[in-house]
Short mmCIF file of C-alpha atoms and ligand atoms in Angstrom, two decimals:
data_model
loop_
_atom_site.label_atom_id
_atom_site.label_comp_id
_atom_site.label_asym_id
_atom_site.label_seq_id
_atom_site.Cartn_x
_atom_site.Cartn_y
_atom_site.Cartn_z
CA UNK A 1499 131.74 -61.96 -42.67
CA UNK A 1500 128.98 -60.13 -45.05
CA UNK A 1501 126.42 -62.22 -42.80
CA UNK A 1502 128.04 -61.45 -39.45
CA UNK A 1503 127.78 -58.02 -40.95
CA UNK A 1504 124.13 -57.96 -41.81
CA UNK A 1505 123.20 -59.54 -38.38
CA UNK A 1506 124.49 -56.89 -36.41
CA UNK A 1507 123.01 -54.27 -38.96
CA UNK A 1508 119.59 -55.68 -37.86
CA UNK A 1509 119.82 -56.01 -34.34
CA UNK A 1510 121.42 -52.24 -34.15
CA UNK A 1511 117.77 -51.00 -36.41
CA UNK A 1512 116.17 -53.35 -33.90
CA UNK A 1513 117.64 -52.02 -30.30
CA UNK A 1514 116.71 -48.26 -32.41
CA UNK A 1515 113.07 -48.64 -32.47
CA UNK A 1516 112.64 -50.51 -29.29
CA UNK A 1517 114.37 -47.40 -28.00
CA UNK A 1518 111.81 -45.45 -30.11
CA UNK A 1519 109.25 -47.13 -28.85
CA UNK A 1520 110.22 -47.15 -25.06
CA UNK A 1521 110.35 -43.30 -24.89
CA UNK A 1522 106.73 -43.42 -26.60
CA UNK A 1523 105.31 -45.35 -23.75
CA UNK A 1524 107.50 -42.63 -21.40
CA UNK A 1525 105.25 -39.94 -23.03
CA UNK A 1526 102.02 -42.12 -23.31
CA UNK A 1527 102.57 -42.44 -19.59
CA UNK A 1528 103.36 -39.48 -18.63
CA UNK A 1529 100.37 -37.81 -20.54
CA UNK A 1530 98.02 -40.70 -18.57
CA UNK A 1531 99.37 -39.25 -15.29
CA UNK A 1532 98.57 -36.00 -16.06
CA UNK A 1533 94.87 -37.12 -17.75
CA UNK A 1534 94.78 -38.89 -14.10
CA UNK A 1535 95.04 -35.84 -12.22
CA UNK A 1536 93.38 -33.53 -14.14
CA UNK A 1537 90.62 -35.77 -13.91
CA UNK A 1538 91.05 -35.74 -10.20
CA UNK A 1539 91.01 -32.02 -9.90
CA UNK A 1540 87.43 -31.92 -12.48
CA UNK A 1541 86.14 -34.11 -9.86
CA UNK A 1542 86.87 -32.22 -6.46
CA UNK A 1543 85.55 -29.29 -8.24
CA UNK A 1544 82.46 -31.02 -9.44
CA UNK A 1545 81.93 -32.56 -5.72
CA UNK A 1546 82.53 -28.74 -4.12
CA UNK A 1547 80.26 -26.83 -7.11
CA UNK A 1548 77.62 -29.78 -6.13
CA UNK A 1549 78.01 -29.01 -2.59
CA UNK A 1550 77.70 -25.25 -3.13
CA UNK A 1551 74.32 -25.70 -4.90
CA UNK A 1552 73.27 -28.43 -2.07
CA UNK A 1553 73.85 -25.45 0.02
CA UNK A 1554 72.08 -22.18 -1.96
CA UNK A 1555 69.09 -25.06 -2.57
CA UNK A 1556 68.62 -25.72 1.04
CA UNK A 1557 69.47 -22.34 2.88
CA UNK A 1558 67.51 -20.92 0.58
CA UNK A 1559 64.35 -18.85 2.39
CA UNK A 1560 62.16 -19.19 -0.14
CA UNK A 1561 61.16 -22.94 -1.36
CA UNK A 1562 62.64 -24.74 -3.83
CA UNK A 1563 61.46 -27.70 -6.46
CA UNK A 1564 62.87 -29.05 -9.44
CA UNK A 1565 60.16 -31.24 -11.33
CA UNK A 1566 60.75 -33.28 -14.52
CA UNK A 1567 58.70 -33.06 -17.89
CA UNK A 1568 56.24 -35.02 -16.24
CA UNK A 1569 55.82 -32.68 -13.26
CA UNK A 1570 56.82 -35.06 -11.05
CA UNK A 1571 59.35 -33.92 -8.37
CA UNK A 1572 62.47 -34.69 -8.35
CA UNK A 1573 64.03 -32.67 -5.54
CA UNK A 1574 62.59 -29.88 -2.77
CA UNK A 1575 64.56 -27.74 -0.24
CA UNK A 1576 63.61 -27.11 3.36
CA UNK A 1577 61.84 -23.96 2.39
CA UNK A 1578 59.15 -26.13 0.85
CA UNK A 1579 58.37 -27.57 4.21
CA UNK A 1580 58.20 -24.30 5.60
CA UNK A 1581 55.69 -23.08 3.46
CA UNK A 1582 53.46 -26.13 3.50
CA UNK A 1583 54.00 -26.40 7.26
CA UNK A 1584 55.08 -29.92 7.78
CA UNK A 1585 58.72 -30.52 8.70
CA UNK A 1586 58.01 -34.11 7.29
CA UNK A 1587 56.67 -33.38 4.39
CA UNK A 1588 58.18 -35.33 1.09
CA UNK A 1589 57.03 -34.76 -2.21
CA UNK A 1590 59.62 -36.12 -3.93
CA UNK A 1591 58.23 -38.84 -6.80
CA UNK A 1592 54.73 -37.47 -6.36
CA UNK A 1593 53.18 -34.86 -9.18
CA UNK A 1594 53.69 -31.18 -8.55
CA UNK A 1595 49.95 -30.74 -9.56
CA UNK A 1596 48.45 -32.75 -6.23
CA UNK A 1597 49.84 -29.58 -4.54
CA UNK A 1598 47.57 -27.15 -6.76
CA UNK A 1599 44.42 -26.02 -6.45
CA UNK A 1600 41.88 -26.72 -10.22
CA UNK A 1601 42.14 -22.84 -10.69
CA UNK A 1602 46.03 -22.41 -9.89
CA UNK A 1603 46.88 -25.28 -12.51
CA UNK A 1604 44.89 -23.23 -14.93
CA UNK A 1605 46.78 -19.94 -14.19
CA UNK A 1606 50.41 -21.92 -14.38
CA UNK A 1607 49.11 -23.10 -17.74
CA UNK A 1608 48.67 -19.59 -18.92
CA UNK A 1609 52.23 -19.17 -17.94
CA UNK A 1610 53.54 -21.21 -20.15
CA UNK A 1611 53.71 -18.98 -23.41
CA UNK A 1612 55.56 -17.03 -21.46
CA UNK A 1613 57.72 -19.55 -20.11
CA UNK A 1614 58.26 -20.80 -23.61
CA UNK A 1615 59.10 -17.72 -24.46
CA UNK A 1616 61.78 -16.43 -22.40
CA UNK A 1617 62.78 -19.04 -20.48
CA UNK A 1618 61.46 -17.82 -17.28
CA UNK A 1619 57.94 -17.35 -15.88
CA UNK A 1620 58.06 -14.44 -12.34
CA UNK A 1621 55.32 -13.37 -10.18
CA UNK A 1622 52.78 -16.25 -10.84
CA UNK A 1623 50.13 -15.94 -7.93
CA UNK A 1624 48.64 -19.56 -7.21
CA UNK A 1625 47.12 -21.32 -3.93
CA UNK A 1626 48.50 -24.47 -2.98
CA UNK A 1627 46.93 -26.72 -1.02
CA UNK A 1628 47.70 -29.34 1.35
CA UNK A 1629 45.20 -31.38 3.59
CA UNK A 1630 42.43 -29.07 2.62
CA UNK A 1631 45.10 -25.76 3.70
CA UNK A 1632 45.28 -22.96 1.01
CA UNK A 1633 48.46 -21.40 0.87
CA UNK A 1634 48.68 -18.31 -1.33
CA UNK A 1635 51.50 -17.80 -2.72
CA UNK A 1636 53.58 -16.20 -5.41
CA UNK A 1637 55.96 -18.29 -8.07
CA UNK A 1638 58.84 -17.94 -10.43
CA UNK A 1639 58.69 -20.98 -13.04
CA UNK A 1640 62.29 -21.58 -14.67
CA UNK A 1641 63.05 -24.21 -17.19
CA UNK A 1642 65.65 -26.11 -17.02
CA UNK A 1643 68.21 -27.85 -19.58
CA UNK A 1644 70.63 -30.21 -19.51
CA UNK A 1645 74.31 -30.01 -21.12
CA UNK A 1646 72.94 -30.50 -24.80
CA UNK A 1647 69.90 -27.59 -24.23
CA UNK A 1648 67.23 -30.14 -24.08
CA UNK A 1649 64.35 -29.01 -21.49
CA UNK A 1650 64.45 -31.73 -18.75
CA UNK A 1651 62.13 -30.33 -16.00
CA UNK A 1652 61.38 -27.24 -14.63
CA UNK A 1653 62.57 -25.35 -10.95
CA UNK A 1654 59.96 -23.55 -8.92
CA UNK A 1655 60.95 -20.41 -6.59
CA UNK A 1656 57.92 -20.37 -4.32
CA UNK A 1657 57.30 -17.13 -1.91
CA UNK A 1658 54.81 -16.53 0.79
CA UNK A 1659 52.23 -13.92 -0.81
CA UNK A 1660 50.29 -13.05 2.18
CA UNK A 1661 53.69 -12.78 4.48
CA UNK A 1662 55.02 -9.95 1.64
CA UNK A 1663 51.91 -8.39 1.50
CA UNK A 1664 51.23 -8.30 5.65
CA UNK A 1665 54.39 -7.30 5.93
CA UNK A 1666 53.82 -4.40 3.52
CA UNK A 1667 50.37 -3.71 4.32
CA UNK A 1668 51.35 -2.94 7.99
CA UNK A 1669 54.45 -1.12 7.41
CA UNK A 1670 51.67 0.84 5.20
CA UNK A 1671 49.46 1.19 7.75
CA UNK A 1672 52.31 2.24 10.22
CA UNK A 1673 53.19 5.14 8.36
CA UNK A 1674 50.04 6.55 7.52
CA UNK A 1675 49.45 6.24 11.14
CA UNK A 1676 52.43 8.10 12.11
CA UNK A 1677 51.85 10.69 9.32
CA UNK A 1678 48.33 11.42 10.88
CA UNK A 1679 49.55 11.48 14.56
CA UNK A 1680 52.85 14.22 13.22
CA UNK A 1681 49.96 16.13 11.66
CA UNK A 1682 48.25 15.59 14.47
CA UNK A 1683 50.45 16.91 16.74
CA UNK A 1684 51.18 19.57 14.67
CA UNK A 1685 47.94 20.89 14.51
CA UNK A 1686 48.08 20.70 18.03
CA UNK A 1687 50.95 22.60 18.72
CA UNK A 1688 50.25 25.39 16.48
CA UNK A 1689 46.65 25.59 18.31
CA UNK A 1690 48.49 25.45 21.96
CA UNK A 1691 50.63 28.20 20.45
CA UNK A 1692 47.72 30.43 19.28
CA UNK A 1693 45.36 29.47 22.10
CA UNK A 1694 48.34 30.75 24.46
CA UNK A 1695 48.83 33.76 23.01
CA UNK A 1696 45.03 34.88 23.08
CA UNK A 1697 44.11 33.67 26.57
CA UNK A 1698 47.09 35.22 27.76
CA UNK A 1699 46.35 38.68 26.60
CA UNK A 1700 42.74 38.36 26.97
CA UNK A 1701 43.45 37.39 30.66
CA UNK A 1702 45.81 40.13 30.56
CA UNK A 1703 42.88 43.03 30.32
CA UNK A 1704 40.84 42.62 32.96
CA UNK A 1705 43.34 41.49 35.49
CA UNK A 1706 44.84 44.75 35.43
CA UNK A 1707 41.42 46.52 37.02
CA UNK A 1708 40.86 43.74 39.35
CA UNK A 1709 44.53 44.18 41.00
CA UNK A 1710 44.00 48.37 41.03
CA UNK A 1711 40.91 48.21 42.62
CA UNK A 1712 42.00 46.06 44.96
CA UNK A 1713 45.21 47.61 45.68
CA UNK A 1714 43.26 50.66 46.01
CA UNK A 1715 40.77 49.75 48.61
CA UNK A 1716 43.63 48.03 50.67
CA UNK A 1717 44.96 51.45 50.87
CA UNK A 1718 41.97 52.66 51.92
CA UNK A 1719 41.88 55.57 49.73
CA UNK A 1720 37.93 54.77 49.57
CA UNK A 1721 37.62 54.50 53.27
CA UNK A 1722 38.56 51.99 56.30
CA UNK A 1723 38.65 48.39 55.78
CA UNK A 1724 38.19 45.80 58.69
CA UNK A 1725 40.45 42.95 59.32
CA UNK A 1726 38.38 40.32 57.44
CA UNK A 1727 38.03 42.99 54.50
CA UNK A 1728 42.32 43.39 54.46
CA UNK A 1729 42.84 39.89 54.04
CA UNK A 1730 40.08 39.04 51.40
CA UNK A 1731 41.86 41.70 49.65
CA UNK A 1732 45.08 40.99 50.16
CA UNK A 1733 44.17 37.50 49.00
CA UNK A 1734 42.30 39.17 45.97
CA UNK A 1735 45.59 41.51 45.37
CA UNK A 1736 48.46 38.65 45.83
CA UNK A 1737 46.27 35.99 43.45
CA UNK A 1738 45.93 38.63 40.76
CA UNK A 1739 49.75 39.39 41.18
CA UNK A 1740 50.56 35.89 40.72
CA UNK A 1741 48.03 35.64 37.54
CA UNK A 1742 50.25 39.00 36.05
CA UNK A 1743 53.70 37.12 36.41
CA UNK A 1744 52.26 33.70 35.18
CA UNK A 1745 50.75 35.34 31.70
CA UNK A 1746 53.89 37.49 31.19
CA UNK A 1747 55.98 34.23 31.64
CA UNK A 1748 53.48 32.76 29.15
CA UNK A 1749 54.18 35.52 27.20
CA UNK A 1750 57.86 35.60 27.09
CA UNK A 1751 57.94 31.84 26.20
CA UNK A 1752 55.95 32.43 23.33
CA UNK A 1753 58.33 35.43 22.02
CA UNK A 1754 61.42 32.97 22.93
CA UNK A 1755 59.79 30.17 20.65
CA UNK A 1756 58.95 32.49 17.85
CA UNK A 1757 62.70 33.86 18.10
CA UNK A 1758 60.45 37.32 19.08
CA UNK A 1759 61.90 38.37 22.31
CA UNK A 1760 63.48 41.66 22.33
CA UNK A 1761 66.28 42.63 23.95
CA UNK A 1762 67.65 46.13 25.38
CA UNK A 1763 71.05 46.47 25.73
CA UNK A 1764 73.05 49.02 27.96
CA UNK A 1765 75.77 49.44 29.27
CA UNK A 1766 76.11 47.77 32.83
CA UNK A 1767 79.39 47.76 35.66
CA UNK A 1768 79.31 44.28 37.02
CA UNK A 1769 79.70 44.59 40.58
CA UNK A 1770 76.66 47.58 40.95
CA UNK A 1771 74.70 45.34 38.78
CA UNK A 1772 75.47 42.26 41.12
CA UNK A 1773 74.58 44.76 43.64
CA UNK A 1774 71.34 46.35 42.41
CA UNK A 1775 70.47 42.32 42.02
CA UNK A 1776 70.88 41.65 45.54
CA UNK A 1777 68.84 44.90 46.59
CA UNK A 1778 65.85 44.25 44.76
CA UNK A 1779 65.65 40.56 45.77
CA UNK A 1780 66.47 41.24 49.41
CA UNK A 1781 62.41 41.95 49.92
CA UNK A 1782 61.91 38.03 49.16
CA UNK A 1783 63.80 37.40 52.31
CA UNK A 1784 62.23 39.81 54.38
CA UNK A 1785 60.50 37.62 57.02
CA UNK A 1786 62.14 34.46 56.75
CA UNK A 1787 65.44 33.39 58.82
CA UNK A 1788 66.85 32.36 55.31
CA UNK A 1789 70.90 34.00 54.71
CA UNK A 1790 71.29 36.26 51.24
CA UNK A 1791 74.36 37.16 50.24
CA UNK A 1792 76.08 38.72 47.42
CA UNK A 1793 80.15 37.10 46.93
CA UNK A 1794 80.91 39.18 43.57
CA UNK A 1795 84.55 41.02 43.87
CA UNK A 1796 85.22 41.38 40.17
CA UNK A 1797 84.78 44.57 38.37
CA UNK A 1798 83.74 45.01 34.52
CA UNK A 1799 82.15 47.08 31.83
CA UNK A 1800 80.38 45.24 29.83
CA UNK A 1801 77.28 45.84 27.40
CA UNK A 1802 74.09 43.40 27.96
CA UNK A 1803 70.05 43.51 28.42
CA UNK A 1804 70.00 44.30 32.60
CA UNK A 1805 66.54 43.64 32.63
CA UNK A 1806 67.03 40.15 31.10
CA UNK A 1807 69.07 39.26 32.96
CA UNK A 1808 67.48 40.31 36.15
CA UNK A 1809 64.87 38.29 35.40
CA UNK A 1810 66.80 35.68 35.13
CA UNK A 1811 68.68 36.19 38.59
CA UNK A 1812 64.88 36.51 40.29
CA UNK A 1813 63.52 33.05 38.62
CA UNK A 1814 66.46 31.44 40.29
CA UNK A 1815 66.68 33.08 43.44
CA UNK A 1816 62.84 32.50 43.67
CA UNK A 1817 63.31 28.79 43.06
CA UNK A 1818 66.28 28.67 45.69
CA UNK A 1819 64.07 29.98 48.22
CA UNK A 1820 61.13 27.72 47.70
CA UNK A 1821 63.94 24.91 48.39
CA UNK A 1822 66.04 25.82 51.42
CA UNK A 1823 64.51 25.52 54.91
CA UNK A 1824 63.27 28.76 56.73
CA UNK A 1825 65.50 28.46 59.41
CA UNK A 1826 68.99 27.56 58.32
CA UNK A 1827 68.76 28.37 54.65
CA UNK A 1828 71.15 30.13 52.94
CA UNK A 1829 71.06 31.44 49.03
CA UNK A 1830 74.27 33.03 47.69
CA UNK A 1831 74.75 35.19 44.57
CA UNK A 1832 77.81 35.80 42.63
CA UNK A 1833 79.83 36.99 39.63
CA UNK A 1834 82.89 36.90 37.73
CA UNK A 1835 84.58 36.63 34.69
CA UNK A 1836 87.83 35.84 32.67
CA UNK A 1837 88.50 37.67 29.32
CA UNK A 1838 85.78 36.24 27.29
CA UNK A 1839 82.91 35.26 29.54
CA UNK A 1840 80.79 36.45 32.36
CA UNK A 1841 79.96 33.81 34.71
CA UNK A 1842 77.08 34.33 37.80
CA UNK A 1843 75.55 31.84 39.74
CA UNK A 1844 72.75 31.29 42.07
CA UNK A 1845 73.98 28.96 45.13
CA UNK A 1846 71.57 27.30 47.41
CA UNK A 1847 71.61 24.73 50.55
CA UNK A 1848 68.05 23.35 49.60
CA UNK A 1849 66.99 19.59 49.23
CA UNK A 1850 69.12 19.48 45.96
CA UNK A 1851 67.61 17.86 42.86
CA UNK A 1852 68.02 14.31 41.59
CA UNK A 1853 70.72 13.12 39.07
CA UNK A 1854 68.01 11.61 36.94
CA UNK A 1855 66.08 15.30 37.16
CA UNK A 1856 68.79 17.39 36.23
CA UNK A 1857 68.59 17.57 32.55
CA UNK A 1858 64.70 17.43 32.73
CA UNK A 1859 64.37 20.80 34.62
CA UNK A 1860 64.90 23.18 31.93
CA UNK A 1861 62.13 21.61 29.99
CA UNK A 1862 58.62 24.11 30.27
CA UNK A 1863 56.06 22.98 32.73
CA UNK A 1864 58.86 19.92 34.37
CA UNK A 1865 58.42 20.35 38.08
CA UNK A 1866 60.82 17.57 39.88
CA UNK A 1867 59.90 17.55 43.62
CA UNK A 1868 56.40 18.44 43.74
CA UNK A 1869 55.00 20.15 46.48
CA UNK A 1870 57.71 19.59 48.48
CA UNK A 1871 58.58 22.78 50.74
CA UNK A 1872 56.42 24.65 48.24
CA UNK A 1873 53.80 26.84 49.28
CA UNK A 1874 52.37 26.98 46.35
CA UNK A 1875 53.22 24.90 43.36
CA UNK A 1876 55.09 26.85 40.35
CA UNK A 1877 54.58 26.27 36.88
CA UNK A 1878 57.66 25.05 35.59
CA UNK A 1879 58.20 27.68 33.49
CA UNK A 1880 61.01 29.55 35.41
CA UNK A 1881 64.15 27.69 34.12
CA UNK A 1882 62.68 27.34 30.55
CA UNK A 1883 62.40 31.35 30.16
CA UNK A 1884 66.14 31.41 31.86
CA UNK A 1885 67.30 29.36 29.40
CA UNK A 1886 65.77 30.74 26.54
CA UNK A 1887 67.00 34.45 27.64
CA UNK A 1888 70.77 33.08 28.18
CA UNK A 1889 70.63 31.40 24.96
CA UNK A 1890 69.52 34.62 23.18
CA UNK A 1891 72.85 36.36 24.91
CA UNK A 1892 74.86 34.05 23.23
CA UNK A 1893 75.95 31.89 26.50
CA UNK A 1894 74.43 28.93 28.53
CA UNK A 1895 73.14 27.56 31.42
CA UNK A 1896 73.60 24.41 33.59
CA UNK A 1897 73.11 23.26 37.29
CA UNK A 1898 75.12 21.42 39.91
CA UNK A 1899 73.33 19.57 42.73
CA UNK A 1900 73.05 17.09 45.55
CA UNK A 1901 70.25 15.59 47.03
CA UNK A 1902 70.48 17.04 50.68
CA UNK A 1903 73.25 19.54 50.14
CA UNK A 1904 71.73 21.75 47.71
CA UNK A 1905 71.99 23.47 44.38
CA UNK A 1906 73.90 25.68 41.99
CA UNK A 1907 72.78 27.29 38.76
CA UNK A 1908 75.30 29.01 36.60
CA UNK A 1909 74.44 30.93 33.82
CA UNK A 1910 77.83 32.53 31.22
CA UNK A 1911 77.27 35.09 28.45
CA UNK A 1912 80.10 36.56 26.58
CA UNK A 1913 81.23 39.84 26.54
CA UNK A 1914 83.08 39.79 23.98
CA UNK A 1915 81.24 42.20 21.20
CA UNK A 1916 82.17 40.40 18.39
CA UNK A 1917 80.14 36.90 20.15
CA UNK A 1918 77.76 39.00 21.48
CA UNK A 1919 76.92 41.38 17.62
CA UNK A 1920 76.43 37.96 15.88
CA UNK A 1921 73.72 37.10 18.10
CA UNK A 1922 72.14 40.73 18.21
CA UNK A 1923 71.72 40.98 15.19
CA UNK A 1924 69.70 37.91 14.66
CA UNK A 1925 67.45 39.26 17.44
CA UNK A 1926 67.46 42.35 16.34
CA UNK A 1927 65.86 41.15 13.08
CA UNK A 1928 63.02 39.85 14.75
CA UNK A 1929 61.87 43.00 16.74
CA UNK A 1930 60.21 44.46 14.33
CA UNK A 1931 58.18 41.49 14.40
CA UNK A 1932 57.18 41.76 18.51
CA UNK A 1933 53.75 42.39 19.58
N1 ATP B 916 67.21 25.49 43.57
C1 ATP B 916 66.46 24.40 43.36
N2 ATP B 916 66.43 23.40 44.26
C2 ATP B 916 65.68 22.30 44.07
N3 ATP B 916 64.90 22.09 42.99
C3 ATP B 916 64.89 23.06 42.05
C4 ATP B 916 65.66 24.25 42.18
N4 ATP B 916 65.45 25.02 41.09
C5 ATP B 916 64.58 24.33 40.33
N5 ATP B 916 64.23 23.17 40.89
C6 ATP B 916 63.34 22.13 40.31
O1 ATP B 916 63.18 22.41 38.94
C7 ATP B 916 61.81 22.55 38.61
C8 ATP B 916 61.64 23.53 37.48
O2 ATP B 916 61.93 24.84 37.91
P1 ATP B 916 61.25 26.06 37.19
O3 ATP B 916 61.77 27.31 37.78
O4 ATP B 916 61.37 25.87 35.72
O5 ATP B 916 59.72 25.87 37.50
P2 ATP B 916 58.93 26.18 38.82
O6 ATP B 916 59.80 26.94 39.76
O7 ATP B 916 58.36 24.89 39.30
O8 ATP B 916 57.74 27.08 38.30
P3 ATP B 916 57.82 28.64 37.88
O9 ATP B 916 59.26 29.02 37.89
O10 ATP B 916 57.25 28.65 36.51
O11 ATP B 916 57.02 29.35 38.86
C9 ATP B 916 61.16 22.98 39.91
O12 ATP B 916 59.78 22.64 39.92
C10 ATP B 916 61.95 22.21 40.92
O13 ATP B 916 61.44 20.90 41.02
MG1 MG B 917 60.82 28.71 39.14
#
């Protein structure tokens, strides 16, 4: 019985610790599972860090080689076929020294103290050479150390030099260039400006004489002129008119760019300004079989520069005339307003300008159909002075055409006094300043 006893004591301790045991293994196994994948995670990371730096070594622009302590090489990137210019070129196995020139391998030899010393060598120019090609170029020696800190080789970051420094050399040369041509054209401009201005009222002086005397004798106040005598003078008188209303539009352009141009304001009814307009431009149309007509019903007080804007009014009847045909033209003028702006136009059934003209008309001295219909050929100055007047009186100016059918220029100013003040008194600043 004791026996029997003891027996099944041992067995019992027995079955115990192979139990023990068999939840051991459990663990052992279940921590070899985990080791397992673990492991297999370290190594699909190491396989996609390996392919990122496959990929930053060859995309890489500039050229790439990692040499051992031997300075042979053990890898290059595409770059360093760039550079040498060889897509076939291998120098893996071979010494990075073949590819340097007596003097470069002295100047990367220098380098090293300071390669030693911080790890890192930048800017080292060199030539390289290959098949008796120099290749200047600039590098940035690295060492480089494996997992204990011990130097194994070294990577090379190799740059163009003379790319970098054509590259910066023209862009150098570029803008000094385009400095000197601003200056240029400054100087220029402010010699155009002054030149204007003298010849203008130089030419100014004695024209005045020239056109008296000549008006004077066409009277005949000193006697009887024959035929041949009345036209060379007319001739004479008409030129010299022409020469008077070409320097004054020289000169107002010149007041308009220097913000100079004075203005007079009064006060002015619309529709007897609109018709004093049409009186004094009804001479133009005189002895041509061209319609003038004035379509302005509205009625307002208003205060403005009448002169101004007279002038403006005879610039672009003038041009409307030059445009429509003798026999069936017709040039209509009109005004009218709502309660903050004025707006009068110039209508014509002329040849009509060109889409591609349109915006280029109000530039000075931009004539779009040359000598077409023209007598004689303006300046282009007309629509430049308009624009600069309207712009002074606070408003704008813009045209409407079709080749064929013919052309409108509107001009708008406010009247309101408030719009109108803010721009008067900026002018009015400046006319002290008039000549
Ligand atoms: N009503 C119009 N019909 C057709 N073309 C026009 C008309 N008005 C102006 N143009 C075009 O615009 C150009 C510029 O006009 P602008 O009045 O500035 O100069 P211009 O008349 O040539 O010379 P200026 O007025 O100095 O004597 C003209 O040369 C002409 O080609
Ligand atoms: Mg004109």
């Amino acid at each position: 019985m004791y026996t029997h006893s003891v027996n099944s004591e041992k067995r019992q301790d027995n079955l115990h610790e192979l139990e023990k045991e068999n939840v051991e293994l459990k663990k052992s196994n279940e921590i070899l599972s985990q080791s397992n994948k673990f492991l297999k995670q370290t190594q699909k990371l190491l396989l996609e860090s390996e392919e990122k730096f496959r990929n930053i070594f060859n995309l890489s622009p500039e050229g790439i080689i990692i040499f051992d302590n031997n300075n042979q090489v053990l890898m290059h990137n595409d770059g360093v076929r760039e550079i040498f210019g060889g897509e076939k070129i291998n120098l893996k196995g071979r010494s990075w020294f073949e590819f340097c020139t007596e003097d470069s391998i002295k100047v990367i030899k220098k380098s090293k103290k300071e390669l030693e010393k911080y790890g890192i060598s930048k800017n080292v120019e060199v030539n390289l050479k290959i098949e008796n090609h120099l290749i200047p170029v600039k590098l940035d020696i690295g060492i480089m150390t494996d997992n204990s800190g011990q130097p194994f080789g070294k990577m090379v970051i190799i740059s163009k030099k003379s790319e970098d420094k054509q590259i910066e050399f023209i862009q150098r040369a570029y803008e000094q260039l385009l400095k000197e041509k601003v200056e240029g054209l400054e100087r220029t401009d402010k010699l155009k400006d002054e030149f204007i201005s003298m010849a203008s009222h130089e030419l100014k002086t004695p024209l005045f004489p020239i056109k008296f005397q000549s008006k004077t004798l066409l009277d005949e106040t000193y006697g009887q002129i024959n035929e041949e005598q009345k036209n060379s003078l007319e001739e004479i008188y008409g030129n010299c008119k022409k020469m008077e209303s070409l320097i004054s539009d020289l000169l107002d352009l010149q007041k308009i760019n220097l913000g100079r141009l004075s203005l007079d304001f009064q006060e002015i009814e619309l529709k007897k300004f609109m018709t004093d307009v049409y009186n004094e431009n009804k001479i133009f149309f005189d002895d041509k079989g061209i319609e003038f007509s004035n379509g302005t019903s509205d009625s307002l007080n208003f205060k403005s520069d009448t002169n101004r804007l007279k002038q403006v009014f005879k610039n672009l009847i003038l041009n409307s005339l030059d445009f429509v045909s003798n026999d069936s033209g017709k040039i209509q003028i009109s005004a009218s307003h709502n309660e903050n702006e004025i707006t009068f136009l110039v209508k014509d059934n002329g040849i009509g300008i060109k889409k591609e003209d349109i915006d280029k008309i109000f530039e000075k001295f931009y004539k779009a159909n040359f000598s077409q219909n023209r007598e004689f050929g303006g300046s282009g100055l007309g629509l430049a002075i308009c624009q600069g007047i309207i712009d002074i009186l606070g408003g704008k100016i813009w045209v409407e055409s079709s080749v064929g059918i013919g052309t409108t220029v509107y001009f708008q100013i406010p009247f309101n006094i408030t719009n109108q003040n803010r721009r008067l008194r900026r002018v009015r600043q400046n006319e002290n300043s008039d000549y």
